[in-house]
């Protein structure tokens, strides 16, 4: 079982719930913290929003984001993904 969270050091964290071990999978450069995280229903994609007014999307296992979307100065306090990761809300 895996849990994804954001933290106040602008990191996206992946947790192994059974072992309680965590690892940072990405740092939001230019952001103070990550406030929202979502995982696609098939588990292949992870999205997050930071205080730098961007939303970012990763394919699990890849440390580099696939998309970085500017939110035009708005803070993205919530994020959602479609089952296949093809739609970001």
PDB file of C-alpha atoms in Angstrom:
ATOM      1  CA  UNK A   1       0.000   0.000   0.000  1.00  0.00           C
ATOM      2  CA  UNK A   2       1.371   3.407  -1.013  1.00  0.00           C
ATOM      3  CA  UNK A   3       0.432   6.874   0.238  1.00  0.00           C
ATOM      4  CA  UNK A   4       1.441  10.165  -1.402  1.00  0.00           C
ATOM      5  CA  UNK A   5       1.666  13.433   0.538  1.00  0.00           C
ATOM      6  CA  UNK A   6       3.134  16.893   0.166  1.00  0.00           C
ATOM      7  CA  UNK A   7       5.178  18.641   2.830  1.00  0.00           C
ATOM      8  CA  UNK A   8       6.262  22.079   4.014  1.00  0.00           C
ATOM      9  CA  UNK A   9       9.645  21.651   2.344  1.00  0.00           C
ATOM     10  CA  UNK A  10       7.966  21.629  -1.098  1.00  0.00           C
ATOM     11  CA  UNK A  11       8.498  17.884  -1.536  1.00  0.00           C
ATOM     12  CA  UNK A  12       6.164  15.260  -2.934  1.00  0.00           C
ATOM     13  CA  UNK A  13       6.568  12.200  -0.684  1.00  0.00           C
ATOM     14  CA  UNK A  14       5.855   8.539  -1.442  1.00  0.00           C
ATOM     15  CA  UNK A  15       5.195   6.392   1.651  1.00  0.00           C
ATOM     16  CA  UNK A  16       5.244   2.626   1.980  1.00  0.00           C
ATOM     17  CA  UNK A  17       2.432   2.268   4.521  1.00  0.00           C
ATOM     18  CA  UNK A  18       3.498  -1.215   5.667  1.00  0.00           C
ATOM     19  CA  UNK A  19       7.104  -0.293   6.488  1.00  0.00           C
ATOM     20  CA  UNK A  20       6.407   3.405   7.207  1.00  0.00           C
ATOM     21  CA  UNK A  21       9.387   4.324   5.048  1.00  0.00           C
ATOM     22  CA  UNK A  22       9.156   7.405   2.896  1.00  0.00           C
ATOM     23  CA  UNK A  23      11.084   8.909   0.059  1.00  0.00           C
ATOM     24  CA  UNK A  24      10.891  12.283  -1.620  1.00  0.00           C
ATOM     25  CA  UNK A  25      10.063  11.746  -5.283  1.00  0.00           C
ATOM     26  CA  UNK A  26      10.121  15.389  -6.362  1.00  0.00           C
ATOM     27  CA  UNK A  27      10.840  18.871  -5.023  1.00  0.00           C
ATOM     28  CA  UNK A  28       8.789  21.820  -6.258  1.00  0.00           C
ATOM     29  CA  UNK A  29      11.549  24.344  -6.998  1.00  0.00           C
ATOM     30  CA  UNK A  30      10.336  27.878  -6.279  1.00  0.00           C
ATOM     31  CA  UNK A  31       7.547  26.691  -4.012  1.00  0.00           C
ATOM     32  CA  UNK A  32       7.255  26.859  -0.227  1.00  0.00           C
ATOM     33  CA  UNK A  33       5.171  23.701   0.159  1.00  0.00           C
ATOM     34  CA  UNK A  34       2.994  21.186  -1.667  1.00  0.00           C
ATOM     35  CA  UNK A  35      -0.650  21.627  -0.745  1.00  0.00           C
ATOM     36  CA  UNK A  36      -2.493  19.075  -2.860  1.00  0.00           C
ATOM     37  CA  UNK A  37      -1.710  15.614  -4.230  1.00  0.00           C
ATOM     38  CA  UNK A  38      -3.756  13.166  -6.356  1.00  0.00           C
ATOM     39  CA  UNK A  39      -3.099   9.734  -7.836  1.00  0.00           C
ATOM     40  CA  UNK A  40      -4.779   8.381 -10.970  1.00  0.00           C
ATOM     41  CA  UNK A  41      -7.104   5.415 -10.467  1.00  0.00           C
ATOM     42  CA  UNK A  42      -4.713   3.085 -12.268  1.00  0.00           C
ATOM     43  CA  UNK A  43      -1.835   4.251 -10.021  1.00  0.00           C
ATOM     44  CA  UNK A  44       0.388   5.253 -12.932  1.00  0.00           C
ATOM     45  CA  UNK A  45       0.288   9.046 -12.473  1.00  0.00           C
ATOM     46  CA  UNK A  46       0.729  11.434  -9.540  1.00  0.00           C
ATOM     47  CA  UNK A  47      -0.215  15.132  -9.635  1.00  0.00           C
ATOM     48  CA  UNK A  48       0.539  17.913  -7.194  1.00  0.00           C
ATOM     49  CA  UNK A  49       0.063  21.655  -6.715  1.00  0.00           C
ATOM     50  CA  UNK A  50       2.529  23.932  -4.985  1.00  0.00           C
ATOM     51  CA  UNK A  51       2.522  27.469  -3.668  1.00  0.00           C
ATOM     52  CA  UNK A  52       4.450  28.501  -6.795  1.00  0.00           C
ATOM     53  CA  UNK A  53       1.135  28.577  -8.742  1.00  0.00           C
ATOM     54  CA  UNK A  54       1.844  25.442 -10.787  1.00  0.00           C
ATOM     55  CA  UNK A  55       0.357  21.977 -11.104  1.00  0.00           C
ATOM     56  CA  UNK A  56       2.689  19.137 -12.092  1.00  0.00           C
ATOM     57  CA  UNK A  57       2.134  15.597 -13.296  1.00  0.00           C
ATOM     58  CA  UNK A  58       4.507  12.614 -12.998  1.00  0.00           C
ATOM     59  CA  UNK A  59       4.456   9.074 -14.262  1.00  0.00           C
ATOM     60  CA  UNK A  60       5.240   6.868 -11.250  1.00  0.00           C
ATOM     61  CA  UNK A  61       8.820   5.721 -11.221  1.00  0.00           C
ATOM     62  CA  UNK A  62      10.032   8.717 -13.241  1.00  0.00           C
ATOM     63  CA  UNK A  63      11.644  11.488 -11.141  1.00  0.00           C
ATOM     64  CA  UNK A  64      11.019  14.114 -13.836  1.00  0.00           C
ATOM     65  CA  UNK A  65       7.584  15.620 -14.276  1.00  0.00           C
ATOM     66  CA  UNK A  66       5.773  15.117 -17.556  1.00  0.00           C
ATOM     67  CA  UNK A  67       3.769  18.346 -17.394  1.00  0.00           C
ATOM     68  CA  UNK A  68       4.158  21.605 -15.518  1.00  0.00           C
ATOM     69  CA  UNK A  69       1.064  23.731 -15.871  1.00  0.00           C
ATOM     70  CA  UNK A  70       1.031  27.404 -14.795  1.00  0.00           C
ATOM     71  CA  UNK A  71      -2.040  28.399 -12.798  1.00  0.00           C
ATOM     72  CA  UNK A  72      -1.663  32.085 -13.719  1.00  0.00           C
ATOM     73  CA  UNK A  73      -0.995  33.312 -10.194  1.00  0.00           C
ATOM     74  CA  UNK A  74      -3.702  31.203  -8.561  1.00  0.00           C
ATOM     75  CA  UNK A  75      -2.843  28.778  -5.795  1.00  0.00           C
ATOM     76  CA  UNK A  76      -3.987  25.255  -6.577  1.00  0.00           C
ATOM     77  CA  UNK A  77      -5.422  24.052  -3.277  1.00  0.00           C
ATOM     78  CA  UNK A  78      -6.932  20.903  -4.779  1.00  0.00           C
ATOM     79  CA  UNK A  79      -6.032  18.592  -7.609  1.00  0.00           C
ATOM     80  CA  UNK A  80      -7.702  15.567  -9.198  1.00  0.00           C
ATOM     81  CA  UNK A  81      -6.862  13.050 -11.908  1.00  0.00           C
ATOM     82  CA  UNK A  82      -8.971  10.879 -14.159  1.00  0.00           C
ATOM     83  CA  UNK A  83      -8.591   7.108 -13.864  1.00  0.00           C
ATOM     84  CA  UNK A  84      -6.072   6.909 -16.712  1.00  0.00           C
ATOM     85  CA  UNK A  85      -4.227  10.144 -15.836  1.00  0.00           C
ATOM     86  CA  UNK A  86      -5.387  11.784 -19.066  1.00  0.00           C
ATOM     87  CA  UNK A  87      -7.334  14.617 -17.376  1.00  0.00           C
ATOM     88  CA  UNK A  88      -6.153  16.918 -14.628  1.00  0.00           C
ATOM     89  CA  UNK A  89      -8.595  19.050 -12.625  1.00  0.00           C
TER      90      UNK A  89
END
